[in-house]
Structures are given as C-alpha cells and as structure tokens.
Short mmCIF file of N, CA, C and O in Angstrom, two decimals:
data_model
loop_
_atom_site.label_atom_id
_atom_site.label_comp_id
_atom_site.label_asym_id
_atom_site.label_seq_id
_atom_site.Cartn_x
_atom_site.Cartn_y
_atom_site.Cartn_z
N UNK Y 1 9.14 -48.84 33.17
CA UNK Y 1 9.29 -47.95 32.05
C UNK Y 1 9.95 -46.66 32.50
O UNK Y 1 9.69 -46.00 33.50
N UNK Y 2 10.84 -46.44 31.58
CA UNK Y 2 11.25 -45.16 32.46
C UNK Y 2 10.75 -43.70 31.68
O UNK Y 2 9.95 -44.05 30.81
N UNK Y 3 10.88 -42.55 31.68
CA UNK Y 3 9.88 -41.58 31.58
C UNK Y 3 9.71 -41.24 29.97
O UNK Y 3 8.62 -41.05 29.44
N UNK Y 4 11.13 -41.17 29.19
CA UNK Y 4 11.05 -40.67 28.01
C UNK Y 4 10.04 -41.71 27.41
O UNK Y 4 9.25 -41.31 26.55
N UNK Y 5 10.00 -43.11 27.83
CA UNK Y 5 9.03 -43.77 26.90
C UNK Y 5 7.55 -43.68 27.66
O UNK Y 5 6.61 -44.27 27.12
N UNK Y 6 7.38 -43.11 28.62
CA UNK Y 6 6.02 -42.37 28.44
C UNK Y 6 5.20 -41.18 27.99
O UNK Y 6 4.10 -40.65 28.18
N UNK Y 7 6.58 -41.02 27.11
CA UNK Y 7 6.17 -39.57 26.08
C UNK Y 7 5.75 -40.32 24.36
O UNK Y 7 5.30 -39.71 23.40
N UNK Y 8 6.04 -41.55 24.44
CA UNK Y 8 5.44 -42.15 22.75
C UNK Y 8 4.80 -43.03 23.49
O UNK Y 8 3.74 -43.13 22.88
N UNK Y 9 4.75 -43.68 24.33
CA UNK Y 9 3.55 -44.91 24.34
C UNK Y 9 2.11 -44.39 24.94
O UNK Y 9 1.92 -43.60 25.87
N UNK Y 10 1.50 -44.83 24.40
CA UNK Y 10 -0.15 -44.26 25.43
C UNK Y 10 -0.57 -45.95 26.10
O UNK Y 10 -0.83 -47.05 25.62
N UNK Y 11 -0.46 -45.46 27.20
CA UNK Y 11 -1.01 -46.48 27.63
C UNK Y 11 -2.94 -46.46 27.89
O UNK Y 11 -3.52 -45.79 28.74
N UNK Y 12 -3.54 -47.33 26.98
CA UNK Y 12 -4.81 -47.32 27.11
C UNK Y 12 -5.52 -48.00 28.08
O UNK Y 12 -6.68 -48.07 27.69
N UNK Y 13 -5.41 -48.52 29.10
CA UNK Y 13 -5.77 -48.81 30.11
C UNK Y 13 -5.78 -47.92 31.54
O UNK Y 13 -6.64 -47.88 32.43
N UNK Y 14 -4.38 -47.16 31.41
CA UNK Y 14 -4.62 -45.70 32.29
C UNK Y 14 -5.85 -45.09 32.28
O UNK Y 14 -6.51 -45.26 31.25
N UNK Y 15 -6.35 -44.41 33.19
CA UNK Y 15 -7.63 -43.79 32.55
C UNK Y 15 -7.23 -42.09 33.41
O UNK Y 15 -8.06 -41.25 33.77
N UNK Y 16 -5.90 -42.04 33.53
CA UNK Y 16 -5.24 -40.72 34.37
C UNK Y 16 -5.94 -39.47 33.56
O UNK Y 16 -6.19 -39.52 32.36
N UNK Y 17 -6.15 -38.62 34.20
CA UNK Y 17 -6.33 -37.33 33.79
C UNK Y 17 -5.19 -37.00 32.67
O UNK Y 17 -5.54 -37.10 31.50
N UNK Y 18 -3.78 -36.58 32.97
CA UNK Y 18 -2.79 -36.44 33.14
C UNK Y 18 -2.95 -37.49 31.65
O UNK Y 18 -3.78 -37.33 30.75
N UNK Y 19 -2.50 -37.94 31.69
CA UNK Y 19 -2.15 -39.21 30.60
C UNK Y 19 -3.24 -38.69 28.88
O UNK Y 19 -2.95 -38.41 27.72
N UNK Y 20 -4.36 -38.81 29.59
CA UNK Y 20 -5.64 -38.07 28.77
C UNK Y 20 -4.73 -36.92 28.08
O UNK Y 20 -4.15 -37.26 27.04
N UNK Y 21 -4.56 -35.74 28.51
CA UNK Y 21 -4.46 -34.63 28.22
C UNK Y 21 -3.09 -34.58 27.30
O UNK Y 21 -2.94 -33.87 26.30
N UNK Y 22 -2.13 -35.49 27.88
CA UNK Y 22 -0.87 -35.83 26.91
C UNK Y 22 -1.42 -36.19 25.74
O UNK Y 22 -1.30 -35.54 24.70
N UNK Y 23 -1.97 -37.13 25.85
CA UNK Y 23 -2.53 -37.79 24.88
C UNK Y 23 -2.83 -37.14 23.70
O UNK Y 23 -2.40 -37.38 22.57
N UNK Y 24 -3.67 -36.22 24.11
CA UNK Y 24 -4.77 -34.88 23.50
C UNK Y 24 -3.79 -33.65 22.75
O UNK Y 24 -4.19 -33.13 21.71
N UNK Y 25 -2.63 -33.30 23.30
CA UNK Y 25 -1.84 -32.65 23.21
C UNK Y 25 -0.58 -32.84 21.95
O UNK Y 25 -0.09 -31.83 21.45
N UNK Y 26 -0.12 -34.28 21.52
CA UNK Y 26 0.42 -35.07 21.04
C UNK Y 26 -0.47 -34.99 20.01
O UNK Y 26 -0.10 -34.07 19.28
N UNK Y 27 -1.68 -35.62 19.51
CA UNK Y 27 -2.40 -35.48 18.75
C UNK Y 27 -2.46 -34.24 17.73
O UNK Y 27 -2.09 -34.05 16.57
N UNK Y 28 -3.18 -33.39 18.87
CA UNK Y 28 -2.96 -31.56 18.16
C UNK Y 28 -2.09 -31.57 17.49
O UNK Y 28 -2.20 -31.72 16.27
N UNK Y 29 -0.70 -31.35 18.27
CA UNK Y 29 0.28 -31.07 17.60
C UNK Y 29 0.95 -31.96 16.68
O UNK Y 29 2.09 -31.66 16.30
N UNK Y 30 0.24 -33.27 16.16
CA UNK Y 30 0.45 -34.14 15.00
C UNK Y 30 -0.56 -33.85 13.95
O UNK Y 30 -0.25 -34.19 12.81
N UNK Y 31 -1.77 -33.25 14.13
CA UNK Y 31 -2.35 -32.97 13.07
C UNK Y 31 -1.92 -31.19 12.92
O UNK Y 31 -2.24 -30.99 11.75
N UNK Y 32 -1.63 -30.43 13.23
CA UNK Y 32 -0.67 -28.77 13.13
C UNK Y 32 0.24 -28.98 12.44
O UNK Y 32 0.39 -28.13 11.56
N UNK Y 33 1.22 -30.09 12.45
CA UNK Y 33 2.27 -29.96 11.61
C UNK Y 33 2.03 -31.11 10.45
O UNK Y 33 2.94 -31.02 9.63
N UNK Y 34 1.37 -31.86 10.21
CA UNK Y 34 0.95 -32.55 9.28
C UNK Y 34 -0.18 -32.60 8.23
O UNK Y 34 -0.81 -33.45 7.60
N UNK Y 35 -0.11 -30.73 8.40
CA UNK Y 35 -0.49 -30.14 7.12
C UNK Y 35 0.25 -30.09 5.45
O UNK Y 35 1.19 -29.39 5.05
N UNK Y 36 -0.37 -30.85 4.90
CA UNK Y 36 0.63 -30.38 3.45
C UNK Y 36 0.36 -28.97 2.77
O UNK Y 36 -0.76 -28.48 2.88
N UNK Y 37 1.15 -28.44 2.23
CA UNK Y 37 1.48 -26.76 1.95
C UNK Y 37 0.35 -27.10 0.76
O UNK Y 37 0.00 -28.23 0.40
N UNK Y 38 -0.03 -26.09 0.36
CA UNK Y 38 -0.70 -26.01 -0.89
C UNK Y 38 0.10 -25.91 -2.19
O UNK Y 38 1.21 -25.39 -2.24
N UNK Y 39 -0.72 -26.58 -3.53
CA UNK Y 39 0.32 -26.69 -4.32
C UNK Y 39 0.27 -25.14 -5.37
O UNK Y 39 -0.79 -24.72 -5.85
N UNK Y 40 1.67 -24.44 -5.58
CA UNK Y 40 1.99 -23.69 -6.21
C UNK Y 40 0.93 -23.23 -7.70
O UNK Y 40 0.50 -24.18 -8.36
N UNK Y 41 0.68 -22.21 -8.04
CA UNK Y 41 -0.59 -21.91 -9.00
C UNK Y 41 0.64 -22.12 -10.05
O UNK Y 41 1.75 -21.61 -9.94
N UNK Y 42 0.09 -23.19 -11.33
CA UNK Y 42 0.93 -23.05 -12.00
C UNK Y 42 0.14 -22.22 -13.21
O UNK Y 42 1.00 -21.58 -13.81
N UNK Y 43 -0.71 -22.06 -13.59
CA UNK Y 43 -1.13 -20.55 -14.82
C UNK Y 43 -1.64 -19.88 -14.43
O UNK Y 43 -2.65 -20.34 -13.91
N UNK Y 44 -1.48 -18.38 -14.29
CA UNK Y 44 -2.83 -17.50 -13.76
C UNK Y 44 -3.72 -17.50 -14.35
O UNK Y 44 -3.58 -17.97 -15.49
N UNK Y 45 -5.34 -16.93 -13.89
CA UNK Y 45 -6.01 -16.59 -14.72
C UNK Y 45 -6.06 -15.85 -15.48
O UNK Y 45 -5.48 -14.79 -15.24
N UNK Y 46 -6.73 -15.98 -16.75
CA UNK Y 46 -6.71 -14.79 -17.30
C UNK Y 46 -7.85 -13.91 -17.61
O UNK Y 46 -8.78 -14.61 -18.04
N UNK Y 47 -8.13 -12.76 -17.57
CA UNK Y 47 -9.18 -12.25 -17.51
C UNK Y 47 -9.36 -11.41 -18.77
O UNK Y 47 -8.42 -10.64 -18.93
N UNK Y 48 -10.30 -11.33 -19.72
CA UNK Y 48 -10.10 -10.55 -20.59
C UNK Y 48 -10.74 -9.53 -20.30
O UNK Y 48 -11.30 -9.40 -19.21
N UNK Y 49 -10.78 -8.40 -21.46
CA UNK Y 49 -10.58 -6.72 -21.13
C UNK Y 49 -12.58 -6.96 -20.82
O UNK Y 49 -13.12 -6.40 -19.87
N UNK Y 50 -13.27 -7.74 -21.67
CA UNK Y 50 -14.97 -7.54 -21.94
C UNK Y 50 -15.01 -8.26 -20.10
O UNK Y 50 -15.67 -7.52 -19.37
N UNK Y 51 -14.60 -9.12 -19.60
CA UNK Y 51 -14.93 -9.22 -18.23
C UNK Y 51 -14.65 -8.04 -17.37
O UNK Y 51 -15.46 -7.59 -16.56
N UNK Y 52 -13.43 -7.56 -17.59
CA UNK Y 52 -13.09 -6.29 -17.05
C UNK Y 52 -14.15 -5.23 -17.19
O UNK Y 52 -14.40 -4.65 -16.13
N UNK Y 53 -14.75 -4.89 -18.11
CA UNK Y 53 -15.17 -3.98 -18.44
C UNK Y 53 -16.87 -4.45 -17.61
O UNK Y 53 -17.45 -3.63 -16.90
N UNK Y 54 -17.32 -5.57 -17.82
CA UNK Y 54 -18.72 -5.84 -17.24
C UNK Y 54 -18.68 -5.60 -15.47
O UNK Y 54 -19.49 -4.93 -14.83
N UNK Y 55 -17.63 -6.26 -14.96
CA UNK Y 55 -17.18 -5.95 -13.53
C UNK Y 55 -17.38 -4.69 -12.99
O UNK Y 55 -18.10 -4.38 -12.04
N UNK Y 56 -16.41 -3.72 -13.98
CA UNK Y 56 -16.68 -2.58 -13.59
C UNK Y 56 -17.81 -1.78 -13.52
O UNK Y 56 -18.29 -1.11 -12.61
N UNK Y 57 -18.13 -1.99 -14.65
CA UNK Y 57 -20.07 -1.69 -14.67
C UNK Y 57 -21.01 -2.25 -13.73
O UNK Y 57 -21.95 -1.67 -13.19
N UNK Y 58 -20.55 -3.63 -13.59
CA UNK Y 58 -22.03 -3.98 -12.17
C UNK Y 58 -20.86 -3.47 -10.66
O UNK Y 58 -21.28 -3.89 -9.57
N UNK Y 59 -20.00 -2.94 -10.62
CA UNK Y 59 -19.14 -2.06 -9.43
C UNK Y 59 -20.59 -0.96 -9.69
O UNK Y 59 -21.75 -1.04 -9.27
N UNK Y 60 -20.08 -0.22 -10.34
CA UNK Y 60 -20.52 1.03 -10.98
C UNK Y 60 -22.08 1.49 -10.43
O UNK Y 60 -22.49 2.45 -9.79
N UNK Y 61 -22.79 0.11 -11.11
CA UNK Y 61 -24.35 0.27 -10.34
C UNK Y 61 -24.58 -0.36 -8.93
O UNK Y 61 -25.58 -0.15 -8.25
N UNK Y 62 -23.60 -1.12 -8.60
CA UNK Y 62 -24.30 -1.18 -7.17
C UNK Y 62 -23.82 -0.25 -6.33
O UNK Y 62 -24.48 -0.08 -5.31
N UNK Y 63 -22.42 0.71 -6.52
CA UNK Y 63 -22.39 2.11 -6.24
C UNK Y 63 -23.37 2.92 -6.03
O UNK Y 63 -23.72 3.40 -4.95
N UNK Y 64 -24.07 3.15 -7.62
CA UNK Y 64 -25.07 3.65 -7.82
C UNK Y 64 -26.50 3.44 -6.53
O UNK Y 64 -27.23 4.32 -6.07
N UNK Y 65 -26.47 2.20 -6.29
CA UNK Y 65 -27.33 1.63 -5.67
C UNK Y 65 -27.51 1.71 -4.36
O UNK Y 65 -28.62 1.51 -3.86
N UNK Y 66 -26.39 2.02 -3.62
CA UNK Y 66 -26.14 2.31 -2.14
C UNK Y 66 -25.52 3.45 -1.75
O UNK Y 66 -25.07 3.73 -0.64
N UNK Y 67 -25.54 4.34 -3.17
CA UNK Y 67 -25.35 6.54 -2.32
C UNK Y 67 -26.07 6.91 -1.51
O UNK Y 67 -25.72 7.70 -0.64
N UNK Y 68 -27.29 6.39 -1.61
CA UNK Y 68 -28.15 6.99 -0.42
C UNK Y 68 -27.48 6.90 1.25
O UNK Y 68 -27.09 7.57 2.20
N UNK Y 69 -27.68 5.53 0.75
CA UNK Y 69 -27.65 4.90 2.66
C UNK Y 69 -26.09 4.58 2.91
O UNK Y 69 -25.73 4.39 4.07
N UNK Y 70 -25.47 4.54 2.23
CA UNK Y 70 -23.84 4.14 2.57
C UNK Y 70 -22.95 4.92 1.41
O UNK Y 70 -22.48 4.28 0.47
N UNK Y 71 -22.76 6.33 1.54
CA UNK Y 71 -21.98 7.14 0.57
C UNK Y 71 -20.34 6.23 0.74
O UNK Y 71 -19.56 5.85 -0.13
N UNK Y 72 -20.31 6.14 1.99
CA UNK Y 72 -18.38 5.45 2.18
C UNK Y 72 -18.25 4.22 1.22
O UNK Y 72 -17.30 3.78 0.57
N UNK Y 73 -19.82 3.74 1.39
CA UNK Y 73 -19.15 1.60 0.45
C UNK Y 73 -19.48 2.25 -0.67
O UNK Y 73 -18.63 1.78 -1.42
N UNK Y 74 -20.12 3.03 -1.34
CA UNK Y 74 -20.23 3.70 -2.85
C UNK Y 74 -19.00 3.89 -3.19
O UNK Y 74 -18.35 3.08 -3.84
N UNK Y 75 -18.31 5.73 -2.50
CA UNK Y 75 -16.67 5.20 -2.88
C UNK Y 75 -15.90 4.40 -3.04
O UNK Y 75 -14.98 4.49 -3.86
N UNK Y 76 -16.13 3.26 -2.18
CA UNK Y 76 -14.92 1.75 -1.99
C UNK Y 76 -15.36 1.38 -3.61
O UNK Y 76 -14.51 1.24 -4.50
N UNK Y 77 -16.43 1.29 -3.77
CA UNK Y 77 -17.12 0.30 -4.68
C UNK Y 77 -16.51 0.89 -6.25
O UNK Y 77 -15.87 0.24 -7.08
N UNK Y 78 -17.04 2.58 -6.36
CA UNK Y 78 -16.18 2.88 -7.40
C UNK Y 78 -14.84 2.95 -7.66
O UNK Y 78 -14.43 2.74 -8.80
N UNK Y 79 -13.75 3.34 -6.33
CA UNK Y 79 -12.47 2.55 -6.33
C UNK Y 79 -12.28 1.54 -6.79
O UNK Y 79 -11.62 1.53 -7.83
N UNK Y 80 -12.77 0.23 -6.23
CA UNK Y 80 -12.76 -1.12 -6.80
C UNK Y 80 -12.92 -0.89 -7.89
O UNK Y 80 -12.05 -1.57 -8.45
N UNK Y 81 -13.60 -0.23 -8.83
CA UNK Y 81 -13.99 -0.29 -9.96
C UNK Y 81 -12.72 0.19 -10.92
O UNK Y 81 -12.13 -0.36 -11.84
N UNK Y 82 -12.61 1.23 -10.37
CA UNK Y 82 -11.81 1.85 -11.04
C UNK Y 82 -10.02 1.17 -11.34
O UNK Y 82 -9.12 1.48 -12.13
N UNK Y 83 -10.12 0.34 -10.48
CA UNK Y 83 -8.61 -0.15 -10.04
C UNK Y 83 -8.97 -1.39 -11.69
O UNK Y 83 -8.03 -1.26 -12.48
N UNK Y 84 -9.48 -1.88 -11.95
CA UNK Y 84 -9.46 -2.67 -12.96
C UNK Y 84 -9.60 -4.26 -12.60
O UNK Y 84 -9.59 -5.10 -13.50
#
C-alpha cells in the first residue's frame, strides 16, 4: 500500500498507537464539519405591547428586590427594563 491510501483506509487489525490517533483525528474532523447550519427564522416573534408592559414590571420589582444587596444588578435590571 503506498501512503496516501493509508490516509482513507483504517486498518482494523493494526492495533498501532499512531494508526489509533489518525483514526481519532479523521473522525473529529468528520463530525466538525458535518454540522448542518441552522435553519433561517422564517417569522419573528411577536410580542405585544401588554407582554411588554408585564416584563417590565416584574424587571421593575425584582430591581426593587435586590437594592439592598446588589445596587449594580438593580440598575442593569431597570435598564433592561427600560430598553423595552
């Protein structure tokens, strides 16, 4: 056999280190690229204004809820809120 065809054949009776690790290597890199892409969102969601508005309100109180002990995630939280 000459070398390029010991880059597609596995020989299973080898029990080489070397051979193993090709092996192993080949594999990987057949399941890495034989990912299929995800498929494209075809409608967004839609959110209406009364979800919007409840979101912001439970933002609002768990703000409320953590001024004491974490004033910084309070801000984030009413940001978030505020962003819609």
């Amino acid at each position: 056999m000459s070398a390029t065809n010991n880059l597609i054949y596995i020989d299973l009776t080898s029990t080489r280190y070397a051979s193993n690790v090709a092996a192993a290597a080949r594999q990987l890199i057949a399941a890495l690229f034989a990912v299929k892409p995800r498929p494209a969102v075809v409608a967004e969601e839609v959110v209406t204004p009364r979800q919007q508005e409840s979101a912001a309100s439970w933002l609002n109180s768990m703000a409320n809820d953590c001024e004491r002990h974490s004033p910084n995630l309070s801000a984030e939280l009413r940001y978030m809120a505020s962003r819609g």
